[in-house]
Coordinates of C-alpha atoms in Angstrom, one line a residue:
M175 CA 121.3 80.6 95.2
E176 CA 117.6 81.6 95.0
V177 CA 117.1 85.1 93.9
Q178 CA 114.2 87.1 95.6
P179 CA 112.0 89.2 93.6
P180 CA 111.9 93.0 94.4
L181 CA 109.7 93.9 97.0
F182 CA 107.4 95.9 94.6
L183 CA 107.0 92.7 92.5
F184 CA 106.2 90.7 95.5
W185 CA 103.6 93.2 96.8
V186 CA 102.0 93.4 93.4
R187 CA 101.7 89.8 93.0
H188 CA 100.1 89.2 96.3
R189 CA 96.1 90.1 95.8
H190 CA 93.2 88.1 96.0
Q191 CA 89.5 88.2 95.4
F192 CA 86.7 86.4 97.0
E193 CA 83.0 86.6 97.6
T194 CA 81.0 85.9 100.5
K195 CA 77.0 84.9 100.2
Y196 CA 74.4 85.7 103.0
K197 CA 71.5 83.7 104.0
D198 CA 69.3 86.1 102.2
G199 CA 71.2 85.3 98.9
N200 CA 73.0 88.8 98.7
T201 CA 76.7 88.6 98.0
Q202 CA 79.7 90.9 98.8
A203 CA 82.9 90.9 97.0
F204 CA 86.2 91.3 98.6
N205 CA 89.4 92.6 96.9
L206 CA 92.6 92.1 99.0
I207 CA 96.1 93.2 98.5
H208 CA 99.5 92.4 100.3
G209 CA 99.9 93.8 103.8
A210 CA 103.0 95.8 103.1
D211 CA 100.5 98.4 101.5
V212 CA 99.3 99.2 104.7
A213 CA 102.3 98.7 106.8
N214 CA 103.9 101.6 104.7
N215 CA 102.8 103.8 107.4
P216 CA 102.4 101.6 110.5
V217 CA 100.5 102.8 113.5
S218 CA 101.7 101.3 117.0
G219 CA 100.8 101.8 120.6
H220 CA 104.1 103.6 121.3
A221 CA 102.5 106.5 123.0
L222 CA 100.4 104.1 125.4
L223 CA 103.5 101.9 126.1
C224 CA 105.8 104.8 126.9
N225 CA 103.2 106.8 129.0
Q226 CA 102.6 105.1 132.4
D227 CA 99.8 107.5 133.1
F228 CA 97.6 105.3 131.0
F229 CA 97.9 102.5 133.1
P230 CA 96.3 100.6 134.6
I231 CA 93.1 100.9 132.4
K232 CA 90.0 99.1 133.7
P233 CA 87.2 98.2 131.3
A234 CA 85.1 100.9 132.8
D235 CA 87.6 103.6 132.0
Y236 CA 87.7 103.1 128.2
G237 CA 84.5 105.5 128.1
K238 CA 86.8 108.2 129.0
F239 CA 89.1 108.2 125.8
L240 CA 88.5 110.7 123.1
V241 CA 90.3 110.4 119.8
L242 CA 89.8 113.1 117.3
S243 CA 91.0 112.3 113.8
L244 CA 91.4 115.2 111.3
G245 CA 92.0 114.4 107.6
T246 CA 93.5 116.7 105.1
G247 CA 90.9 115.9 102.1
T248 CA 91.1 113.4 99.5
A249 CA 89.8 113.1 96.1
K250 CA 86.4 111.6 95.9
I251 CA 86.7 107.9 96.4
E252 CA 85.6 105.7 93.4
E253 CA 85.9 101.8 93.1
K254 CA 88.3 101.8 90.2
Y255 CA 90.2 98.5 90.6
D256 CA 89.6 94.8 91.6
A257 CA 91.9 91.9 92.3
V258 CA 91.3 90.1 89.1
Q259 CA 91.8 93.2 87.0
S260 CA 95.0 94.3 88.5
G261 CA 96.4 90.9 88.6
K262 CA 96.7 91.3 84.7
W263 CA 98.8 94.4 85.0
G264 CA 102.5 94.5 84.9
V265 CA 104.5 97.2 86.4
L266 CA 103.8 100.1 84.1
G267 CA 100.2 99.1 84.6
W268 CA 100.5 99.6 88.5
L269 CA 102.2 103.0 87.8
Y270 CA 99.7 104.4 85.3
N271 CA 96.7 102.9 84.2
K272 CA 94.0 104.7 82.2
G273 CA 94.8 108.1 83.4
N274 CA 95.0 106.8 87.2
T275 CA 97.9 105.9 89.2
P276 CA 97.0 102.6 91.1
L277 CA 100.1 102.3 93.0
I278 CA 99.9 105.9 94.4
D279 CA 96.1 105.6 95.1
S280 CA 96.7 102.3 96.9
F281 CA 99.2 103.7 99.3
S282 CA 97.6 107.0 99.8
H283 CA 94.3 105.6 100.9
A284 CA 95.2 102.2 102.6
S285 CA 97.0 103.4 105.7
S286 CA 94.3 106.0 106.8
D287 CA 91.6 103.7 105.8
I288 CA 92.6 100.7 108.0
V289 CA 93.4 102.9 110.9
D290 CA 90.0 104.5 110.8
I291 CA 88.4 101.1 110.4
H292 CA 90.6 99.6 113.5
I293 CA 89.7 102.6 115.9
S294 CA 86.0 102.4 114.8
V295 CA 86.0 98.7 115.4
L296 CA 87.6 99.2 118.8
F297 CA 85.3 101.9 120.1
Q298 CA 82.1 100.3 118.8
A299 CA 83.0 97.0 120.4
L300 CA 83.6 99.2 123.9
H301 CA 80.3 100.7 123.3
S302 CA 82.0 104.2 123.1
D303 CA 81.2 105.2 119.6
K304 CA 80.9 108.8 120.5
G305 CA 84.6 108.7 121.9
Y306 CA 85.9 108.9 118.3
L307 CA 85.5 111.4 115.8
R308 CA 86.7 111.3 112.4
I309 CA 86.5 114.3 110.2
Q310 CA 87.6 113.8 106.6
D311 CA 86.1 115.3 103.1
D312 CA 86.8 112.4 101.0
E313 CA 84.7 114.1 97.9
L314 CA 87.2 116.7 96.7
K315 CA 87.4 117.4 93.1
G316 CA 89.9 119.0 90.6
D317 CA 92.5 121.2 92.2
T318 CA 91.0 120.9 95.6
A319 CA 92.2 117.2 95.7
S320 CA 95.7 118.3 94.7
V321 CA 98.5 118.4 97.2
D322 CA 100.7 121.1 95.3
V323 CA 98.1 123.6 94.0
S324 CA 98.7 126.6 96.3
T325 CA 97.1 129.2 94.3
K326 CA 94.8 131.9 96.3
D327 CA 91.9 130.7 94.5
N328 CA 92.1 127.1 95.3
L329 CA 93.2 127.8 99.0
N330 CA 89.9 130.0 99.2
R331 CA 88.0 126.9 97.6
L332 CA 89.9 124.6 100.4
V333 CA 88.6 127.0 103.2
E334 CA 84.9 127.0 101.9
A335 CA 85.2 123.1 101.8
G336 CA 86.4 123.1 105.2
K337 CA 83.3 125.3 106.2
G338 CA 80.9 123.0 104.5
L339 CA 82.4 120.0 106.3
L340 CA 81.6 121.5 109.5
K341 CA 77.9 121.5 108.7
K342 CA 77.9 117.7 107.4
P343 CA 76.7 114.9 109.7
V344 CA 79.3 113.0 111.6
C345 CA 80.1 109.7 109.9
K346 CA 81.3 106.2 111.2
V347 CA 82.6 103.2 109.4
N348 CA 80.0 100.5 108.4
L349 CA 81.9 97.4 109.7
E350 CA 80.2 95.4 107.0
T351 CA 81.2 97.4 104.1
G352 CA 84.3 99.4 105.5
K353 CA 82.6 102.6 104.0
N354 CA 81.9 105.7 106.0
E355 CA 78.1 106.5 106.4
P356 CA 76.2 109.2 108.4
D357 CA 75.7 108.3 111.9
P358 CA 72.1 109.1 112.8
S359 CA 72.8 109.1 116.6
R360 CA 75.2 112.2 116.3
G361 CA 74.9 115.7 115.0
T362 CA 77.1 117.5 112.7
N363 CA 80.9 117.8 113.0
E364 CA 80.7 121.1 114.2
E365 CA 78.3 120.3 117.0
E366 CA 80.6 117.2 117.8
L367 CA 83.8 119.3 118.0
I368 CA 82.1 121.6 120.4
H369 CA 80.9 118.5 122.6
F370 CA 84.7 117.2 122.5
A371 CA 85.9 120.8 123.5
R372 CA 83.5 121.0 126.4
K373 CA 84.5 117.6 127.7
L374 CA 88.1 118.3 127.6
S375 CA 87.6 121.8 129.2
N376 CA 85.6 120.2 132.1
E377 CA 88.4 117.5 132.4
R378 CA 91.2 120.1 132.7
R379 CA 89.1 122.1 135.2
A380 CA 88.5 119.0 137.4
R381 CA 92.3 118.2 137.2
L382 CA 93.2 121.7 138.1
Q383 CA 90.7 121.5 141.0
K384 CA 91.9 118.3 142.4
K385 CA 95.5 119.8 142.5
G386 CA 94.1 122.8 144.2
N387 CA 95.2 125.1 141.4
I388 CA 91.8 126.8 141.1
K389 CA 89.0 127.5 143.5
Q390 CA 85.8 125.5 143.3

């Protein structure tokens, strides 16, 4: 009888690195890991499938969708690992490596990152970029990046980080690199939130008027 390796070992062994070369001579490296990392927190179309109000959806209707994604903040993102390097690690290397925790880092970032990329691809393909707004601070440092430091000082720092985030420009995913970059066609996060709120308010008013609940 064949003995199957533990899921963790199966996941760790499946990583791959490759490089593409463009016409201008520039290259781009890709470091891949097993899809179970992302499937740890899968996103499905359950809401759409169970709510018949969404159907039928015509191509012209996609511009009516608004998606607001609010992150809870993460530590400053750094390119710490690659597939070749991690291929030499054992179990302990994945759990703790030079002061970092590769396994936890991978699980905590992969799901949210891939969902952000997928939604960005969808809205950009539908020419509805402004219907998707992702607000996330991925440059937190020290205690502000921790999930269990609830001191008054740290909470105040998080409040200030949130206020600062409102003044930052809206970002969108660069489909070539997968990284978030400022979107020059949009304003700040605060301005876009106001824009979203105004559109939702107008839509709510229009629906109530249609039902005769409020006067014109």
